[in-house]
mmCIF file with all atom_site columns, C-alpha atoms in Angstrom:
data_model
loop_
_atom_site.group_PDB
_atom_site.id
_atom_site.type_symbol
_atom_site.label_atom_id
_atom_site.label_alt_id
_atom_site.label_comp_id
_atom_site.label_asym_id
_atom_site.label_entity_id
_atom_site.label_seq_id
_atom_site.pdbx_PDB_ins_code
_atom_site.Cartn_x
_atom_site.Cartn_y
_atom_site.Cartn_z
_atom_site.occupancy
_atom_site.B_iso_or_equiv
_atom_site.pdbx_formal_charge
_atom_site.auth_seq_id
_atom_site.auth_comp_id
_atom_site.auth_asym_id
_atom_site.auth_atom_id
_atom_site.pdbx_PDB_model_num
ATOM 1   C CA . UNK A 1 1   ? 124.867 70.271 159.596 1.00 68.00 ? 29  UNK A CA 1
ATOM 2   C CA . UNK A 1 2   ? 122.150 69.933 156.914 1.00 82.00 ? 30  UNK A CA 1
ATOM 3   C CA . UNK A 1 3   ? 118.689 71.494 156.499 1.00 86.00 ? 31  UNK A CA 1
ATOM 4   C CA . UNK A 1 4   ? 115.660 70.051 154.715 1.00 86.00 ? 32  UNK A CA 1
ATOM 5   C CA . UNK A 1 5   ? 112.093 71.235 154.115 1.00 88.00 ? 33  UNK A CA 1
ATOM 6   C CA . UNK A 1 6   ? 109.405 68.539 153.899 1.00 85.00 ? 34  UNK A CA 1
ATOM 7   C CA . UNK A 1 7   ? 105.690 68.657 153.217 1.00 87.00 ? 35  UNK A CA 1
ATOM 8   C CA . UNK A 1 8   ? 103.820 65.585 154.505 1.00 86.00 ? 36  UNK A CA 1
ATOM 9   C CA . UNK A 1 9   ? 100.011 65.367 154.180 1.00 90.00 ? 37  UNK A CA 1
ATOM 10  C CA . UNK A 1 10  ? 99.854  69.159 153.686 1.00 90.00 ? 38  UNK A CA 1
ATOM 11  C CA . UNK A 1 11  ? 101.958 69.895 156.813 1.00 89.00 ? 39  UNK A CA 1
ATOM 12  C CA . UNK A 1 12  ? 105.312 71.688 156.402 1.00 90.00 ? 40  UNK A CA 1
ATOM 13  C CA . UNK A 1 13  ? 108.331 70.521 158.355 1.00 89.00 ? 41  UNK A CA 1
ATOM 14  C CA . UNK A 1 14  ? 111.664 72.332 158.714 1.00 89.00 ? 42  UNK A CA 1
ATOM 15  C CA . UNK A 1 15  ? 114.214 69.631 159.556 1.00 88.00 ? 43  UNK A CA 1
ATOM 16  C CA . UNK A 1 16  ? 117.814 70.194 160.590 1.00 89.00 ? 44  UNK A CA 1
ATOM 17  C CA . UNK A 1 17  ? 120.214 67.287 161.165 1.00 86.00 ? 45  UNK A CA 1
ATOM 18  C CA . UNK A 1 18  ? 122.551 68.436 163.949 1.00 85.00 ? 46  UNK A CA 1
ATOM 19  C CA . UNK A 1 19  ? 124.825 65.399 164.152 1.00 84.00 ? 47  UNK A CA 1
ATOM 20  C CA . UNK A 1 20  ? 125.124 61.751 163.203 1.00 82.00 ? 48  UNK A CA 1
ATOM 21  C CA . UNK A 1 21  ? 127.410 59.351 165.066 1.00 82.00 ? 49  UNK A CA 1
ATOM 22  C CA . UNK A 1 22  ? 127.288 55.639 164.373 1.00 79.00 ? 50  UNK A CA 1
ATOM 23  C CA . UNK A 1 23  ? 123.555 54.790 164.557 1.00 81.00 ? 51  UNK A CA 1
ATOM 24  C CA . UNK A 1 24  ? 122.402 57.859 166.557 1.00 85.00 ? 52  UNK A CA 1
ATOM 25  C CA . UNK A 1 25  ? 121.280 61.165 165.041 1.00 84.00 ? 53  UNK A CA 1
ATOM 26  C CA . UNK A 1 26  ? 120.237 64.446 166.656 1.00 88.00 ? 54  UNK A CA 1
ATOM 27  C CA . UNK A 1 27  ? 117.432 65.951 164.535 1.00 88.00 ? 55  UNK A CA 1
ATOM 28  C CA . UNK A 1 28  ? 115.619 69.270 165.001 1.00 91.00 ? 56  UNK A CA 1
ATOM 29  C CA . UNK A 1 29  ? 112.064 69.302 163.553 1.00 88.00 ? 57  UNK A CA 1
ATOM 30  C CA . UNK A 1 30  ? 110.294 72.699 163.590 1.00 89.00 ? 58  UNK A CA 1
ATOM 31  C CA . UNK A 1 31  ? 112.409 73.786 166.583 1.00 87.00 ? 59  UNK A CA 1
ATOM 32  C CA . UNK A 1 32  ? 111.946 70.580 168.607 1.00 90.00 ? 60  UNK A CA 1
ATOM 33  C CA . UNK A 1 33  ? 115.029 68.375 169.103 1.00 90.00 ? 61  UNK A CA 1
ATOM 34  C CA . UNK A 1 34  ? 114.781 64.591 168.743 1.00 90.00 ? 62  UNK A CA 1
ATOM 35  C CA . UNK A 1 35  ? 117.309 61.813 169.244 1.00 90.00 ? 63  UNK A CA 1
ATOM 36  C CA . UNK A 1 36  ? 116.781 59.316 166.450 1.00 86.00 ? 64  UNK A CA 1
ATOM 37  C CA . UNK A 1 37  ? 118.114 55.763 166.282 1.00 87.00 ? 65  UNK A CA 1
ATOM 38  C CA . UNK A 1 38  ? 119.030 54.659 162.772 1.00 82.00 ? 66  UNK A CA 1
ATOM 39  C CA . UNK A 1 39  ? 118.506 51.076 161.570 1.00 80.00 ? 67  UNK A CA 1
ATOM 40  C CA . UNK A 1 40  ? 122.080 50.785 160.339 1.00 70.00 ? 68  UNK A CA 1
ATOM 41  C CA . UNK A 1 41  ? 125.286 52.732 160.859 1.00 56.00 ? 69  UNK A CA 1
ATOM 42  C CA . UNK A 1 42  ? 125.465 55.894 158.807 1.00 53.00 ? 70  UNK A CA 1
ATOM 43  C CA . UNK A 1 43  ? 127.989 56.047 155.992 1.00 58.00 ? 71  UNK A CA 1
ATOM 44  C CA . UNK A 1 44  ? 128.733 59.685 156.831 1.00 56.00 ? 72  UNK A CA 1
ATOM 45  C CA . UNK A 1 45  ? 132.406 59.799 157.762 1.00 59.00 ? 73  UNK A CA 1
ATOM 46  C CA . UNK A 1 46  ? 133.898 62.242 160.179 1.00 62.00 ? 74  UNK A CA 1
ATOM 47  C CA . UNK A 1 47  ? 135.975 64.958 158.550 1.00 66.00 ? 75  UNK A CA 1
ATOM 48  C CA . UNK A 1 48  ? 139.474 63.571 157.980 1.00 67.00 ? 76  UNK A CA 1
ATOM 49  C CA . UNK A 1 49  ? 142.413 65.444 159.411 1.00 67.00 ? 77  UNK A CA 1
ATOM 50  C CA . UNK A 1 50  ? 144.865 66.814 156.891 1.00 68.00 ? 78  UNK A CA 1
ATOM 51  C CA . UNK A 1 51  ? 148.435 65.861 157.682 1.00 72.00 ? 79  UNK A CA 1
ATOM 52  C CA . UNK A 1 52  ? 151.065 67.816 155.803 1.00 69.00 ? 80  UNK A CA 1
ATOM 53  C CA . UNK A 1 53  ? 154.734 67.039 155.581 1.00 68.00 ? 81  UNK A CA 1
ATOM 54  C CA . UNK A 1 54  ? 157.236 69.489 156.971 1.00 67.00 ? 82  UNK A CA 1
ATOM 55  C CA . UNK A 1 55  ? 157.947 72.276 154.470 1.00 61.00 ? 83  UNK A CA 1
ATOM 56  C CA . UNK A 1 56  ? 161.580 72.587 153.451 1.00 58.00 ? 84  UNK A CA 1
ATOM 57  C CA . UNK A 1 57  ? 162.741 75.850 151.850 1.00 56.00 ? 85  UNK A CA 1
ATOM 58  C CA . UNK A 1 58  ? 163.727 75.326 148.235 1.00 53.00 ? 86  UNK A CA 1
ATOM 59  C CA . UNK A 1 59  ? 166.378 78.039 148.085 1.00 50.00 ? 87  UNK A CA 1
ATOM 60  C CA . UNK A 1 60  ? 169.912 77.882 149.397 1.00 51.00 ? 88  UNK A CA 1
ATOM 61  C CA . UNK A 1 61  ? 169.223 74.748 151.474 1.00 51.00 ? 89  UNK A CA 1
ATOM 62  C CA . UNK A 1 62  ? 172.618 73.317 150.533 1.00 54.00 ? 90  UNK A CA 1
ATOM 63  C CA . UNK A 1 63  ? 175.612 74.653 148.657 1.00 54.00 ? 91  UNK A CA 1
ATOM 64  C CA . UNK A 1 64  ? 175.097 72.087 145.868 1.00 56.00 ? 92  UNK A CA 1
ATOM 65  C CA . UNK A 1 65  ? 171.631 73.429 145.018 1.00 54.00 ? 93  UNK A CA 1
ATOM 66  C CA . UNK A 1 66  ? 172.053 77.111 145.916 1.00 53.00 ? 94  UNK A CA 1
ATOM 67  C CA . UNK A 1 67  ? 169.569 79.239 143.984 1.00 53.00 ? 95  UNK A CA 1
ATOM 68  C CA . UNK A 1 68  ? 171.414 82.558 144.316 1.00 55.00 ? 96  UNK A CA 1
ATOM 69  C CA . UNK A 1 69  ? 175.044 83.535 144.201 1.00 54.00 ? 97  UNK A CA 1
ATOM 70  C CA . UNK A 1 70  ? 177.066 83.036 147.327 1.00 56.00 ? 98  UNK A CA 1
ATOM 71  C CA . UNK A 1 71  ? 177.804 86.099 149.488 1.00 57.00 ? 99  UNK A CA 1
ATOM 72  C CA . UNK A 1 72  ? 181.289 84.657 150.094 1.00 56.00 ? 100 UNK A CA 1
ATOM 73  C CA . UNK A 1 73  ? 182.087 84.662 146.361 1.00 50.00 ? 101 UNK A CA 1
ATOM 74  C CA . UNK A 1 74  ? 184.572 87.283 145.191 1.00 50.00 ? 102 UNK A CA 1
ATOM 75  C CA . UNK A 1 75  ? 183.083 90.763 145.239 1.00 52.00 ? 103 UNK A CA 1
ATOM 76  C CA . UNK A 1 76  ? 181.202 91.454 142.033 1.00 44.00 ? 104 UNK A CA 1
ATOM 77  C CA . UNK A 1 77  ? 181.229 87.815 140.965 1.00 61.00 ? 105 UNK A CA 1
ATOM 78  C CA . UNK A 1 78  ? 178.614 85.115 140.929 1.00 82.00 ? 106 UNK A CA 1
ATOM 79  C CA . UNK A 1 79  ? 175.622 83.752 139.126 1.00 88.00 ? 107 UNK A CA 1
ATOM 80  C CA . UNK A 1 80  ? 172.003 84.824 139.037 1.00 89.00 ? 108 UNK A CA 1
ATOM 81  C CA . UNK A 1 81  ? 169.707 81.813 139.184 1.00 91.00 ? 109 UNK A CA 1
ATOM 82  C CA . UNK A 1 82  ? 166.004 81.543 138.464 1.00 90.00 ? 110 UNK A CA 1
ATOM 83  C CA . UNK A 1 83  ? 164.011 81.618 141.724 1.00 89.00 ? 111 UNK A CA 1
ATOM 84  C CA . UNK A 1 84  ? 161.115 79.699 140.117 1.00 89.00 ? 112 UNK A CA 1
ATOM 85  C CA . UNK A 1 85  ? 160.139 78.051 136.824 1.00 92.00 ? 113 UNK A CA 1
ATOM 86  C CA . UNK A 1 86  ? 158.866 80.368 134.095 1.00 91.00 ? 114 UNK A CA 1
ATOM 87  C CA . UNK A 1 87  ? 159.461 82.018 130.729 1.00 93.00 ? 115 UNK A CA 1
ATOM 88  C CA . UNK A 1 88  ? 161.966 84.802 130.052 1.00 93.00 ? 116 UNK A CA 1
ATOM 89  C CA . UNK A 1 89  ? 159.992 87.832 128.825 1.00 92.00 ? 117 UNK A CA 1
ATOM 90  C CA . UNK A 1 90  ? 162.834 90.327 128.482 1.00 94.00 ? 118 UNK A CA 1
ATOM 91  C CA . UNK A 1 91  ? 166.575 90.528 129.099 1.00 93.00 ? 119 UNK A CA 1
ATOM 92  C CA . UNK A 1 92  ? 167.423 94.095 130.157 1.00 93.00 ? 120 UNK A CA 1
ATOM 93  C CA . UNK A 1 93  ? 171.231 93.807 129.904 1.00 93.00 ? 121 UNK A CA 1
ATOM 94  C CA . UNK A 1 94  ? 173.814 92.490 127.442 1.00 92.00 ? 122 UNK A CA 1
ATOM 95  C CA . UNK A 1 95  ? 177.254 90.918 127.838 1.00 92.00 ? 123 UNK A CA 1
ATOM 96  C CA . UNK A 1 96  ? 179.771 93.557 128.944 1.00 92.00 ? 124 UNK A CA 1
ATOM 97  C CA . UNK A 1 97  ? 177.218 95.817 130.689 1.00 92.00 ? 125 UNK A CA 1
ATOM 98  C CA . UNK A 1 98  ? 178.167 97.109 134.138 1.00 92.00 ? 126 UNK A CA 1
ATOM 99  C CA . UNK A 1 99  ? 175.362 96.386 136.608 1.00 91.00 ? 127 UNK A CA 1
ATOM 100 C CA . UNK A 1 100 ? 174.683 97.760 140.056 1.00 90.00 ? 128 UNK A CA 1
ATOM 101 C CA . UNK A 1 101 ? 173.184 96.108 143.103 1.00 87.00 ? 129 UNK A CA 1
ATOM 102 C CA . UNK A 1 102 ? 169.369 95.711 142.727 1.00 88.00 ? 130 UNK A CA 1
ATOM 103 C CA . UNK A 1 103 ? 169.416 96.655 139.026 1.00 90.00 ? 131 UNK A CA 1
ATOM 104 C CA . UNK A 1 104 ? 166.724 94.856 137.009 1.00 92.00 ? 132 UNK A CA 1
ATOM 105 C CA . UNK A 1 105 ? 168.356 92.221 134.806 1.00 92.00 ? 133 UNK A CA 1
ATOM 106 C CA . UNK A 1 106 ? 165.543 89.994 133.525 1.00 93.00 ? 134 UNK A CA 1
ATOM 107 C CA . UNK A 1 107 ? 161.745 89.970 133.513 1.00 93.00 ? 135 UNK A CA 1
ATOM 108 C CA . UNK A 1 108 ? 160.484 86.444 134.154 1.00 92.00 ? 136 UNK A CA 1
ATOM 109 C CA . UNK A 1 109 ? 156.870 85.357 133.712 1.00 92.00 ? 137 UNK A CA 1
ATOM 110 C CA . UNK A 1 110 ? 155.914 82.737 136.287 1.00 88.00 ? 138 UNK A CA 1
ATOM 111 C CA . UNK A 1 111 ? 152.415 81.731 137.428 1.00 84.00 ? 139 UNK A CA 1
ATOM 112 C CA . UNK A 1 112 ? 150.891 84.406 135.141 1.00 85.00 ? 140 UNK A CA 1
ATOM 113 C CA . UNK A 1 113 ? 152.829 87.166 136.912 1.00 90.00 ? 141 UNK A CA 1
ATOM 114 C CA . UNK A 1 114 ? 155.825 89.197 135.819 1.00 91.00 ? 142 UNK A CA 1
ATOM 115 C CA . UNK A 1 115 ? 158.784 88.886 138.194 1.00 90.00 ? 143 UNK A CA 1
ATOM 116 C CA . UNK A 1 116 ? 161.762 91.218 138.148 1.00 91.00 ? 144 UNK A CA 1
ATOM 117 C CA . UNK A 1 117 ? 165.072 89.395 138.574 1.00 90.00 ? 145 UNK A CA 1
ATOM 118 C CA . UNK A 1 118 ? 167.560 91.852 140.056 1.00 91.00 ? 146 UNK A CA 1
ATOM 119 C CA . UNK A 1 119 ? 171.310 91.835 140.552 1.00 89.00 ? 147 UNK A CA 1
ATOM 120 C CA . UNK A 1 120 ? 172.379 90.771 144.023 1.00 85.00 ? 148 UNK A CA 1
ATOM 121 C CA . UNK A 1 121 ? 175.914 92.074 143.366 1.00 85.00 ? 149 UNK A CA 1
ATOM 122 C CA . UNK A 1 122 ? 177.516 94.811 141.344 1.00 87.00 ? 150 UNK A CA 1
ATOM 123 C CA . UNK A 1 123 ? 179.783 93.787 138.493 1.00 89.00 ? 151 UNK A CA 1
ATOM 124 C CA . UNK A 1 124 ? 180.042 93.175 134.754 1.00 91.00 ? 152 UNK A CA 1
ATOM 125 C CA . UNK A 1 125 ? 177.726 90.804 132.868 1.00 91.00 ? 153 UNK A CA 1
ATOM 126 C CA . UNK A 1 126 ? 180.005 88.018 131.601 1.00 92.00 ? 154 UNK A CA 1
ATOM 127 C CA . UNK A 1 127 ? 177.404 85.640 130.148 1.00 92.00 ? 155 UNK A CA 1
ATOM 128 C CA . UNK A 1 128 ? 173.673 85.479 129.466 1.00 92.00 ? 156 UNK A CA 1
ATOM 129 C CA . UNK A 1 129 ? 172.461 81.882 129.369 1.00 92.00 ? 157 UNK A CA 1
ATOM 130 C CA . UNK A 1 130 ? 168.871 82.382 128.132 1.00 90.00 ? 158 UNK A CA 1
ATOM 131 C CA . UNK A 1 131 ? 167.096 84.662 125.649 1.00 90.00 ? 159 UNK A CA 1
ATOM 132 C CA . UNK A 1 132 ? 163.569 86.073 125.632 1.00 90.00 ? 160 UNK A CA 1
ATOM 133 C CA . UNK A 1 133 ? 160.937 83.412 125.002 1.00 90.00 ? 161 UNK A CA 1
ATOM 134 C CA . UNK A 1 134 ? 162.895 80.522 126.508 1.00 92.00 ? 162 UNK A CA 1
ATOM 135 C CA . UNK A 1 135 ? 161.584 78.492 129.443 1.00 91.00 ? 163 UNK A CA 1
ATOM 136 C CA . UNK A 1 136 ? 163.641 78.129 132.600 1.00 91.00 ? 164 UNK A CA 1
ATOM 137 C CA . UNK A 1 137 ? 163.399 75.879 135.623 1.00 91.00 ? 165 UNK A CA 1
ATOM 138 C CA . UNK A 1 138 ? 163.964 76.815 139.245 1.00 89.00 ? 166 UNK A CA 1
ATOM 139 C CA . UNK A 1 139 ? 167.706 77.032 139.895 1.00 88.00 ? 167 UNK A CA 1
ATOM 140 C CA . UNK A 1 140 ? 168.745 77.477 136.233 1.00 90.00 ? 168 UNK A CA 1
ATOM 141 C CA . UNK A 1 141 ? 171.641 79.927 135.861 1.00 91.00 ? 169 UNK A CA 1
ATOM 142 C CA . UNK A 1 142 ? 170.306 82.969 134.017 1.00 92.00 ? 170 UNK A CA 1
ATOM 143 C CA . UNK A 1 143 ? 173.376 85.260 134.068 1.00 91.00 ? 171 UNK A CA 1
ATOM 144 C CA . UNK A 1 144 ? 176.979 85.235 135.178 1.00 91.00 ? 172 UNK A CA 1
ATOM 145 C CA . UNK A 1 145 ? 178.291 88.423 136.747 1.00 90.00 ? 173 UNK A CA 1
ATOM 146 C CA . UNK A 1 146 ? 182.018 88.947 137.197 1.00 87.00 ? 174 UNK A CA 1
ATOM 147 C CA . UNK A 1 147 ? 184.195 91.741 138.501 1.00 77.00 ? 175 UNK A CA 1
#
């Protein structure tokens, strides 16, 4: 648990406190173990247990807050949404460009990292909703792709 070095009347002592529960402590002095009774209860608390809430995925959990375009949407159509909050560094396409599946559309800086936002469908860029330098939030529609 904790180690201490003491010097009392010229004698050196290597002390290790093994455990403390209520008013009892197990102490090791120069390799010899002692059970020590404390005058009052120790204020040392046991390590608390961390209880975390159940994690819920933030993407596509319901149709109302879908973060990516729906696979059931007409072929070549849909929206590209921001997967996380960040700043648009570069837009690689313009309105009217034909894009292919997995083509890089936008570079997004988030958490000091550059993230490549790629097309999840082939189609034609119908609208670009943000320009370089603008901040976006998770779920914001970045582009609209139509057939």
